[in-house]
JSON list of C-alpha atoms in Angstrom, two decimals:
[
{"chain": "A", "resi": 1, "resn": "MET", "atom": "CA", "xyz": [122.66, 117.59, 199.65]},
{"chain": "A", "resi": 2, "resn": "ASN", "atom": "CA", "xyz": [124.33, 115.56, 202.42]},
{"chain": "A", "resi": 3, "resn": "LEU", "atom": "CA", "xyz": [125.67, 116.99, 205.67]},
{"chain": "A", "resi": 4, "resn": "THR", "atom": "CA", "xyz": [129.32, 116.81, 204.60]},
{"chain": "A", "resi": 5, "resn": "ASP", "atom": "CA", "xyz": [128.68, 118.77, 201.41]},
{"chain": "A", "resi": 6, "resn": "TRP", "atom": "CA", "xyz": [126.65, 121.30, 203.38]},
{"chain": "A", "resi": 7, "resn": "LEU", "atom": "CA", "xyz": [129.44, 121.80, 205.93]},
{"chain": "A", "resi": 8, "resn": "MET", "atom": "CA", "xyz": [131.86, 122.36, 203.07]},
{"chain": "A", "resi": 9, "resn": "GLY", "atom": "CA", "xyz": [129.62, 125.25, 202.11]},
{"chain": "A", "resi": 10, "resn": "PHE", "atom": "CA", "xyz": [131.09, 127.24, 204.99]},
{"chain": "A", "resi": 11, "resn": "ALA", "atom": "CA", "xyz": [134.56, 126.97, 203.49]},
{"chain": "A", "resi": 12, "resn": "GLY", "atom": "CA", "xyz": [133.29, 127.89, 200.04]},
{"chain": "A", "resi": 13, "resn": "ALA", "atom": "CA", "xyz": [131.05, 130.74, 201.14]},
{"chain": "A", "resi": 14, "resn": "SER", "atom": "CA", "xyz": [131.86, 134.10, 199.59]},
{"chain": "A", "resi": 15, "resn": "ALA", "atom": "CA", "xyz": [132.64, 137.27, 201.51]},
{"chain": "A", "resi": 16, "resn": "ILE", "atom": "CA", "xyz": [129.41, 138.68, 200.10]},
{"chain": "A", "resi": 17, "resn": "GLU", "atom": "CA", "xyz": [127.35, 135.85, 201.63]},
{"chain": "A", "resi": 18, "resn": "TRP", "atom": "CA", "xyz": [129.04, 136.31, 205.01]},
{"chain": "A", "resi": 19, "resn": "ALA", "atom": "CA", "xyz": [128.42, 140.06, 204.88]},
{"chain": "A", "resi": 20, "resn": "GLY", "atom": "CA", "xyz": [124.77, 139.48, 203.98]},
{"chain": "A", "resi": 21, "resn": "THR", "atom": "CA", "xyz": [124.43, 136.94, 206.77]},
{"chain": "A", "resi": 22, "resn": "ILE", "atom": "CA", "xyz": [125.79, 139.31, 209.41]},
{"chain": "A", "resi": 23, "resn": "ALA", "atom": "CA", "xyz": [123.69, 142.21, 208.13]},
{"chain": "A", "resi": 24, "resn": "GLY", "atom": "CA", "xyz": [120.58, 140.02, 208.18]},
{"chain": "A", "resi": 25, "resn": "PHE", "atom": "CA", "xyz": [121.16, 138.99, 211.78]},
{"chain": "A", "resi": 26, "resn": "VAL", "atom": "CA", "xyz": [121.63, 142.62, 212.87]},
{"chain": "A", "resi": 27, "resn": "CYS", "atom": "CA", "xyz": [118.58, 143.71, 210.87]},
{"chain": "A", "resi": 28, "resn": "VAL", "atom": "CA", "xyz": [116.19, 141.24, 212.50]},
{"chain": "A", "resi": 29, "resn": "ALA", "atom": "CA", "xyz": [117.58, 142.00, 215.97]},
{"chain": "A", "resi": 30, "resn": "LEU", "atom": "CA", "xyz": [116.75, 145.66, 215.32]},
{"chain": "A", "resi": 31, "resn": "TYR", "atom": "CA", "xyz": [113.25, 144.75, 214.06]},
{"chain": "A", "resi": 32, "resn": "ILE", "atom": "CA", "xyz": [112.58, 142.92, 217.32]},
{"chain": "A", "resi": 33, "resn": "GLN", "atom": "CA", "xyz": [113.58, 146.04, 219.24]},
{"chain": "A", "resi": 34, "resn": "ARG", "atom": "CA", "xyz": [111.29, 148.09, 216.96]},
{"chain": "A", "resi": 35, "resn": "SER", "atom": "CA", "xyz": [114.27, 150.23, 215.96]},
{"chain": "A", "resi": 36, "resn": "ILE", "atom": "CA", "xyz": [113.95, 152.27, 212.78]},
{"chain": "A", "resi": 37, "resn": "TRP", "atom": "CA", "xyz": [117.62, 151.52, 212.05]},
{"chain": "A", "resi": 38, "resn": "ALA", "atom": "CA", "xyz": [116.56, 148.02, 211.01]},
{"chain": "A", "resi": 39, "resn": "TRP", "atom": "CA", "xyz": [115.55, 149.40, 207.63]},
{"chain": "A", "resi": 40, "resn": "PRO", "atom": "CA", "xyz": [118.88, 150.86, 206.40]},
{"chain": "A", "resi": 41, "resn": "VAL", "atom": "CA", "xyz": [120.72, 147.75, 207.64]},
{"chain": "A", "resi": 42, "resn": "GLY", "atom": "CA", "xyz": [118.13, 145.61, 205.86]},
{"chain": "A", "resi": 43, "resn": "LEU", "atom": "CA", "xyz": [118.58, 147.65, 202.69]},
{"chain": "A", "resi": 44, "resn": "PHE", "atom": "CA", "xyz": [122.28, 146.79, 202.67]},
{"chain": "A", "resi": 45, "resn": "GLN", "atom": "CA", "xyz": [121.46, 143.10, 203.26]},
{"chain": "A", "resi": 46, "resn": "VAL", "atom": "CA", "xyz": [118.92, 142.73, 200.46]},
{"chain": "A", "resi": 47, "resn": "ILE", "atom": "CA", "xyz": [121.20, 144.38, 197.91]},
{"chain": "A", "resi": 48, "resn": "LEU", "atom": "CA", "xyz": [123.82, 141.73, 198.70]},
{"chain": "A", "resi": 49, "resn": "TYR", "atom": "CA", "xyz": [121.29, 138.90, 198.49]},
{"chain": "A", "resi": 50, "resn": "VAL", "atom": "CA", "xyz": [120.13, 139.93, 195.02]},
{"chain": "A", "resi": 51, "resn": "TYR", "atom": "CA", "xyz": [123.58, 138.80, 193.87]},
{"chain": "A", "resi": 52, "resn": "ILE", "atom": "CA", "xyz": [123.78, 135.75, 196.19]},
{"chain": "A", "resi": 53, "resn": "PHE", "atom": "CA", "xyz": [120.46, 134.26, 195.11]},
{"chain": "A", "resi": 54, "resn": "GLY", "atom": "CA", "xyz": [121.12, 135.04, 191.46]},
{"chain": "A", "resi": 55, "resn": "GLN", "atom": "CA", "xyz": [124.31, 132.99, 191.65]},
{"chain": "A", "resi": 56, "resn": "ALA", "atom": "CA", "xyz": [122.39, 130.13, 193.31]},
{"chain": "A", "resi": 57, "resn": "LYS", "atom": "CA", "xyz": [119.67, 130.23, 190.60]},
{"chain": "A", "resi": 58, "resn": "LEU", "atom": "CA", "xyz": [117.02, 130.91, 193.22]},
{"chain": "A", "resi": 59, "resn": "TYR", "atom": "CA", "xyz": [115.26, 133.39, 190.98]},
{"chain": "A", "resi": 60, "resn": "SER", "atom": "CA", "xyz": [112.17, 133.89, 193.12]},
{"chain": "A", "resi": 61, "resn": "ASP", "atom": "CA", "xyz": [114.38, 134.90, 196.02]},
{"chain": "A", "resi": 62, "resn": "MET", "atom": "CA", "xyz": [116.47, 137.13, 193.77]},
{"chain": "A", "resi": 63, "resn": "GLY", "atom": "CA", "xyz": [113.35, 138.90, 192.51]},
{"chain": "A", "resi": 64, "resn": "LEU", "atom": "CA", "xyz": [112.04, 139.10, 196.07]},
{"chain": "A", "resi": 65, "resn": "ASN", "atom": "CA", "xyz": [115.15, 140.94, 197.20]},
{"chain": "A", "resi": 66, "resn": "ILE", "atom": "CA", "xyz": [114.88, 143.39, 194.31]},
{"chain": "A", "resi": 67, "resn": "ILE", "atom": "CA", "xyz": [111.37, 144.20, 195.54]},
{"chain": "A", "resi": 68, "resn": "TYR", "atom": "CA", "xyz": [112.73, 144.37, 199.08]},
{"chain": "A", "resi": 69, "resn": "ILE", "atom": "CA", "xyz": [114.97, 147.27, 198.07]},
{"chain": "A", "resi": 70, "resn": "PHE", "atom": "CA", "xyz": [111.88, 149.41, 197.55]},
{"chain": "A", "resi": 71, "resn": "MET", "atom": "CA", "xyz": [110.04, 147.94, 200.55]},
{"chain": "A", "resi": 72, "resn": "GLN", "atom": "CA", "xyz": [112.99, 148.73, 202.83]},
{"chain": "A", "resi": 73, "resn": "ALA", "atom": "CA", "xyz": [112.83, 152.36, 201.72]},
{"chain": "A", "resi": 74, "resn": "TYR", "atom": "CA", "xyz": [109.06, 152.43, 202.26]},
{"chain": "A", "resi": 75, "resn": "GLY", "atom": "CA", "xyz": [109.31, 150.74, 205.65]},
{"chain": "A", "resi": 76, "resn": "TRP", "atom": "CA", "xyz": [111.93, 153.23, 206.76]},
{"chain": "A", "resi": 77, "resn": "TRP", "atom": "CA", "xyz": [109.57, 156.07, 205.87]},
{"chain": "A", "resi": 78, "resn": "ALA", "atom": "CA", "xyz": [106.45, 154.39, 207.31]},
{"chain": "A", "resi": 79, "resn": "TRP", "atom": "CA", "xyz": [108.01, 153.57, 210.68]},
{"chain": "A", "resi": 80, "resn": "SER", "atom": "CA", "xyz": [109.35, 157.11, 211.00]},
{"chain": "A", "resi": 81, "resn": "LYS", "atom": "CA", "xyz": [105.71, 158.28, 211.03]},
{"chain": "A", "resi": 82, "resn": "HIS", "atom": "CA", "xyz": [104.63, 155.94, 213.85]},
{"chain": "A", "resi": 83, "resn": "GLN", "atom": "CA", "xyz": [107.14, 156.28, 216.65]},
{"chain": "A", "resi": 84, "resn": "ASP", "atom": "CA", "xyz": [106.36, 157.05, 220.28]},
{"chain": "A", "resi": 85, "resn": "GLN", "atom": "CA", "xyz": [108.28, 159.47, 222.47]},
{"chain": "A", "resi": 86, "resn": "GLN", "atom": "CA", "xyz": [110.92, 156.80, 223.12]},
{"chain": "A", "resi": 87, "resn": "GLU", "atom": "CA", "xyz": [111.34, 156.40, 219.34]},
{"chain": "A", "resi": 88, "resn": "GLU", "atom": "CA", "xyz": [109.90, 152.89, 219.44]},
{"chain": "A", "resi": 89, "resn": "VAL", "atom": "CA", "xyz": [107.37, 151.85, 216.82]},
{"chain": "A", "resi": 90, "resn": "VAL", "atom": "CA", "xyz": [103.75, 151.44, 217.89]},
{"chain": "A", "resi": 91, "resn": "VAL", "atom": "CA", "xyz": [102.42, 147.90, 217.25]},
{"chain": "A", "resi": 92, "resn": "GLU", "atom": "CA", "xyz": [98.97, 147.28, 215.72]},
{"chain": "A", "resi": 93, "resn": "TRP", "atom": "CA", "xyz": [96.79, 144.19, 216.25]},
{"chain": "A", "resi": 94, "resn": "GLY", "atom": "CA", "xyz": [95.30, 143.65, 212.78]},
{"chain": "A", "resi": 95, "resn": "LEU", "atom": "CA", "xyz": [92.10, 141.81, 211.85]},
{"chain": "A", "resi": 96, "resn": "SER", "atom": "CA", "xyz": [91.78, 138.02, 211.68]},
{"chain": "A", "resi": 97, "resn": "TRP", "atom": "CA", "xyz": [90.17, 138.00, 208.24]},
{"chain": "A", "resi": 98, "resn": "GLN", "atom": "CA", "xyz": [92.97, 140.17, 206.88]},
{"chain": "A", "resi": 99, "resn": "TYR", "atom": "CA", "xyz": [95.61, 137.72, 208.08]},
{"chain": "A", "resi": 100, "resn": "ALA", "atom": "CA", "xyz": [93.65, 134.86, 206.47]},
{"chain": "A", "resi": 101, "resn": "LEU", "atom": "CA", "xyz": [93.42, 136.79, 203.20]},
{"chain": "A", "resi": 102, "resn": "TRP", "atom": "CA", "xyz": [97.16, 137.51, 203.18]},
{"chain": "A", "resi": 103, "resn": "ALA", "atom": "CA", "xyz": [97.90, 133.83, 203.84]},
{"chain": "A", "resi": 104, "resn": "LEU", "atom": "CA", "xyz": [95.75, 132.86, 200.84]},
{"chain": "A", "resi": 105, "resn": "ILE", "atom": "CA", "xyz": [97.50, 135.45, 198.67]},
{"chain": "A", "resi": 106, "resn": "ALA", "atom": "CA", "xyz": [100.88, 134.01, 199.70]},
{"chain": "A", "resi": 107, "resn": "LEU", "atom": "CA", "xyz": [99.83, 130.47, 198.75]},
{"chain": "A", "resi": 108, "resn": "LEU", "atom": "CA", "xyz": [98.34, 131.50, 195.40]},
{"chain": "A", "resi": 109, "resn": "GLY", "atom": "CA", "xyz": [101.40, 133.60, 194.65]},
{"chain": "A", "resi": 110, "resn": "ALA", "atom": "CA", "xyz": [103.67, 130.66, 195.43]},
{"chain": "A", "resi": 111, "resn": "PHE", "atom": "CA", "xyz": [101.74, 128.39, 193.09]},
{"chain": "A", "resi": 112, "resn": "GLY", "atom": "CA", "xyz": [101.74, 130.94, 190.28]},
{"chain": "A", "resi": 113, "resn": "MET", "atom": "CA", "xyz": [105.42, 131.82, 190.55]},
{"chain": "A", "resi": 114, "resn": "GLY", "atom": "CA", "xyz": [106.39, 128.19, 191.01]},
{"chain": "A", "resi": 115, "resn": "TRP", "atom": "CA", "xyz": [104.56, 127.15, 187.86]},
{"chain": "A", "resi": 116, "resn": "LEU", "atom": "CA", "xyz": [106.26, 129.90, 185.84]},
{"chain": "A", "resi": 117, "resn": "LEU", "atom": "CA", "xyz": [109.68, 128.97, 187.17]},
{"chain": "A", "resi": 118, "resn": "THR", "atom": "CA", "xyz": [109.26, 125.32, 186.18]},
{"chain": "A", "resi": 119, "resn": "HIS", "atom": "CA", "xyz": [109.84, 126.62, 182.63]},
{"chain": "A", "resi": 120, "resn": "THR", "atom": "CA", "xyz": [113.30, 127.96, 183.58]},
{"chain": "A", "resi": 121, "resn": "ASP", "atom": "CA", "xyz": [116.45, 126.43, 185.04]},
{"chain": "A", "resi": 122, "resn": "ALA", "atom": "CA", "xyz": [115.36, 127.50, 188.54]},
{"chain": "A", "resi": 123, "resn": "ASN", "atom": "CA", "xyz": [116.04, 125.15, 191.43]},
{"chain": "A", "resi": 124, "resn": "LEU", "atom": "CA", "xyz": [113.23, 124.09, 193.80]},
{"chain": "A", "resi": 125, "resn": "PRO", "atom": "CA", "xyz": [110.75, 126.40, 192.04]},
{"chain": "A", "resi": 126, "resn": "TYR", "atom": "CA", "xyz": [107.70, 125.83, 194.25]},
{"chain": "A", "resi": 127, "resn": "ALA", "atom": "CA", "xyz": [109.51, 125.86, 197.59]},
{"chain": "A", "resi": 128, "resn": "ASP", "atom": "CA", "xyz": [111.55, 128.88, 196.53]},
{"chain": "A", "resi": 129, "resn": "SER", "atom": "CA", "xyz": [108.39, 130.64, 195.40]},
{"chain": "A", "resi": 130, "resn": "LEU", "atom": "CA", "xyz": [106.65, 129.86, 198.70]},
{"chain": "A", "resi": 131, "resn": "VAL", "atom": "CA", "xyz": [109.53, 131.51, 200.55]},
{"chain": "A", "resi": 132, "resn": "ALA", "atom": "CA", "xyz": [109.36, 134.52, 198.22]},
{"chain": "A", "resi": 133, "resn": "SER", "atom": "CA", "xyz": [105.60, 135.07, 198.24]},
{"chain": "A", "resi": 134, "resn": "THR", "atom": "CA", "xyz": [105.19, 134.57, 201.99]},
{"chain": "A", "resi": 135, "resn": "SER", "atom": "CA", "xyz": [108.18, 136.81, 202.65]},
{"chain": "A", "resi": 136, "resn": "LEU", "atom": "CA", "xyz": [106.56, 139.59, 200.65]},
{"chain": "A", "resi": 137, "resn": "VAL", "atom": "CA", "xyz": [103.40, 139.27, 202.72]},
{"chain": "A", "resi": 138, "resn": "ALA", "atom": "CA", "xyz": [105.35, 139.15, 205.98]},
{"chain": "A", "resi": 139, "resn": "GLN", "atom": "CA", "xyz": [107.43, 142.17, 205.01]},
{"chain": "A", "resi": 140, "resn": "TRP", "atom": "CA", "xyz": [104.36, 144.18, 204.07]},
{"chain": "A", "resi": 141, "resn": "LEU", "atom": "CA", "xyz": [102.70, 143.34, 207.39]},
{"chain": "A", "resi": 142, "resn": "LEU", "atom": "CA", "xyz": [105.92, 144.34, 209.15]},
{"chain": "A", "resi": 143, "resn": "THR", "atom": "CA", "xyz": [105.96, 147.73, 207.43]},
{"chain": "A", "resi": 144, "resn": "GLN", "atom": "CA", "xyz": [102.39, 148.17, 208.70]},
{"chain": "A", "resi": 145, "resn": "ARG", "atom": "CA", "xyz": [103.53, 147.26, 212.24]},
{"chain": "A", "resi": 146, "resn": "LYS", "atom": "CA", "xyz": [101.11, 144.30, 212.45]},
{"chain": "A", "resi": 147, "resn": "LEU", "atom": "CA", "xyz": [101.55, 142.12, 215.52]},
{"chain": "A", "resi": 148, "resn": "PHE", "atom": "CA", "xyz": [101.29, 138.77, 213.74]},
{"chain": "A", "resi": 149, "resn": "SER", "atom": "CA", "xyz": [103.69, 139.63, 210.92]},
{"chain": "A", "resi": 150, "resn": "TRP", "atom": "CA", "xyz": [106.09, 137.48, 212.94]},
{"chain": "A", "resi": 151, "resn": "ALA", "atom": "CA", "xyz": [103.88, 134.40, 212.52]},
{"chain": "A", "resi": 152, "resn": "PHE", "atom": "CA", "xyz": [104.35, 134.73, 208.75]},
{"chain": "A", "resi": 153, "resn": "TRP", "atom": "CA", "xyz": [108.10, 135.08, 209.23]},
{"chain": "A", "resi": 154, "resn": "ILE", "atom": "CA", "xyz": [108.15, 131.88, 211.28]},
{"chain": "A", "resi": 155, "resn": "ALA", "atom": "CA", "xyz": [106.50, 130.03, 208.37]},
{"chain": "A", "resi": 156, "resn": "VAL", "atom": "CA", "xyz": [108.97, 131.59, 205.92]},
{"chain": "A", "resi": 157, "resn": "ASP", "atom": "CA", "xyz": [111.98, 130.58, 207.98]},
{"chain": "A", "resi": 158, "resn": "VAL", "atom": "CA", "xyz": [110.91, 126.93, 208.32]},
{"chain": "A", "resi": 159, "resn": "VAL", "atom": "CA", "xyz": [110.68, 126.50, 204.54]},
{"chain": "A", "resi": 160, "resn": "ALA", "atom": "CA", "xyz": [113.74, 128.66, 203.82]},
{"chain": "A", "resi": 161, "resn": "ILE", "atom": "CA", "xyz": [115.99, 126.59, 206.09]},
{"chain": "A", "resi": 162, "resn": "TRP", "atom": "CA", "xyz": [115.23, 123.50, 204.00]},
{"chain": "A", "resi": 163, "resn": "VAL", "atom": "CA", "xyz": [115.66, 125.33, 200.66]},
{"chain": "A", "resi": 164, "resn": "TYR", "atom": "CA", "xyz": [119.01, 126.89, 201.53]},
{"chain": "A", "resi": 165, "resn": "TYR", "atom": "CA", "xyz": [120.28, 123.64, 203.04]},
{"chain": "A", "resi": 166, "resn": "GLN", "atom": "CA", "xyz": [119.47, 121.87, 199.79]},
{"chain": "A", "resi": 167, "resn": "LYS", "atom": "CA", "xyz": [121.37, 124.55, 197.84]},
{"chain": "A", "resi": 168, "resn": "GLY", "atom": "CA", "xyz": [124.45, 124.33, 200.05]},
{"chain": "A", "resi": 169, "resn": "LEU", "atom": "CA", "xyz": [124.19, 127.94, 201.23]},
{"chain": "A", "resi": 170, "resn": "ALA", "atom": "CA", "xyz": [125.62, 127.10, 204.64]},
{"chain": "A", "resi": 171, "resn": "PRO", "atom": "CA", "xyz": [125.93, 130.57, 206.23]},
{"chain": "A", "resi": 172, "resn": "THR", "atom": "CA", "xyz": [122.48, 131.49, 204.90]},
{"chain": "A", "resi": 173, "resn": "THR", "atom": "CA", "xyz": [121.00, 128.27, 206.33]},
{"chain": "A", "resi": 174, "resn": "VAL", "atom": "CA", "xyz": [122.44, 129.14, 209.73]},
{"chain": "A", "resi": 175, "resn": "LEU", "atom": "CA", "xyz": [121.17, 132.70, 209.35]},
{"chain": "A", "resi": 176, "resn": "TYR", "atom": "CA", "xyz": [117.62, 131.51, 208.70]},
{"chain": "A", "resi": 177, "resn": "THR", "atom": "CA", "xyz": [117.83, 129.09, 211.62]},
{"chain": "A", "resi": 178, "resn": "CYS", "atom": "CA", "xyz": [118.70, 132.12, 213.76]},
{"chain": "A", "resi": 179, "resn": "PHE", "atom": "CA", "xyz": [115.87, 134.01, 212.05]},
{"chain": "A", "resi": 180, "resn": "LEU", "atom": "CA", "xyz": [113.43, 131.28, 213.12]},
{"chain": "A", "resi": 181, "resn": "VAL", "atom": "CA", "xyz": [114.44, 131.64, 216.76]},
{"chain": "A", "resi": 182, "resn": "MET", "atom": "CA", "xyz": [114.42, 135.43, 216.47]},
{"chain": "A", "resi": 183, "resn": "ALA", "atom": "CA", "xyz": [110.98, 135.43, 214.83]},
{"chain": "A", "resi": 184, "resn": "CYS", "atom": "CA", "xyz": [109.61, 133.52, 217.81]},
{"chain": "A", "resi": 185, "resn": "ILE", "atom": "CA", "xyz": [111.26, 136.05, 220.12]},
{"chain": "A", "resi": 186, "resn": "GLY", "atom": "CA", "xyz": [109.91, 138.87, 217.95]},
{"chain": "A", "resi": 187, "resn": "GLN", "atom": "CA", "xyz": [106.37, 137.52, 218.20]},
{"chain": "A", "resi": 188, "resn": "TYR", "atom": "CA", "xyz": [106.62, 137.35, 221.99]},
{"chain": "A", "resi": 189, "resn": "THR", "atom": "CA", "xyz": [108.30, 140.75, 222.31]},
{"chain": "A", "resi": 190, "resn": "TRP", "atom": "CA", "xyz": [105.78, 142.51, 220.10]},
{"chain": "A", "resi": 191, "resn": "TRP", "atom": "CA", "xyz": [102.93, 140.82, 221.98]},
{"chain": "A", "resi": 192, "resn": "GLN", "atom": "CA", "xyz": [104.33, 142.20, 225.22]},
{"chain": "A", "resi": 193, "resn": "ARG", "atom": "CA", "xyz": [104.66, 145.61, 223.60]},
{"chain": "A", "resi": 194, "resn": "TYR", "atom": "CA", "xyz": [101.07, 145.50, 222.35]},
{"chain": "A", "resi": 195, "resn": "GLN", "atom": "CA", "xyz": [99.78, 144.65, 225.81]},
{"chain": "A", "resi": 196, "resn": "ALA", "atom": "CA", "xyz": [101.82, 147.49, 227.32]},
{"chain": "A", "resi": 197, "resn": "GLN", "atom": "CA", "xyz": [100.34, 149.91, 224.77]},
{"chain": "A", "resi": 198, "resn": "THR", "atom": "CA", "xyz": [96.72, 148.99, 225.30]},
{"chain": "A", "resi": 199, "resn": "LYS", "atom": "CA", "xyz": [96.57, 147.92, 228.96]},
{"chain": "A", "resi": 200, "resn": "VAL", "atom": "CA", "xyz": [93.31, 146.19, 228.02]},
{"chain": "A", "resi": 201, "resn": "GLU", "atom": "CA", "xyz": [92.34, 142.84, 226.52]},
{"chain": "A", "resi": 202, "resn": "PRO", "atom": "CA", "xyz": [92.67, 142.88, 222.69]},
{"chain": "A", "resi": 203, "resn": "GLN", "atom": "CA", "xyz": [89.53, 142.78, 220.61]},
{"chain": "A", "resi": 204, "resn": "TYR", "atom": "CA", "xyz": [89.33, 139.71, 218.38]},
{"chain": "A", "resi": 205, "resn": "ALA", "atom": "CA", "xyz": [87.88, 140.14, 214.92]}
]
């Protein structure tokens, strides 16, 4: 995929991809603000991306977004149980060994899914699977309000930018570039929120 072909992707992008792109941007902005409304917006986005990724033959991402439909519903419910008086979600630190375990699960999942997809007509099976498996981990950590869920999203976005560029999904590539910046902001914002909650030095595990 050269730059000219990629830029042409903007002209050829469907209304569905543009709608999903805008919804995704709004969703992550709401996550950063710890707003529970991120979940219904995200639900709309992932439904659209089931179709988008299916058309692009990115089957790991398509399957991921099907799972996301249920995770969005769960996250909506889970966050509603952990709001403060200002209706902002309370952030949790998490344990170091748990983050390491989730990272290992993401890598093993990527290898397993990638190997299976090499037997189909899937494009970029291992890279696509790495995006999918790490996204699942990141999303789960986000539903649990874990501080370093954003570090996993940063890793997801770096790989996803390359995958979607290669597939000519121009608006989606731009969206994930924005996601990368927003994930960095999210990590900083949630860190500030965690410090404001505790008013003490965090305990490292």
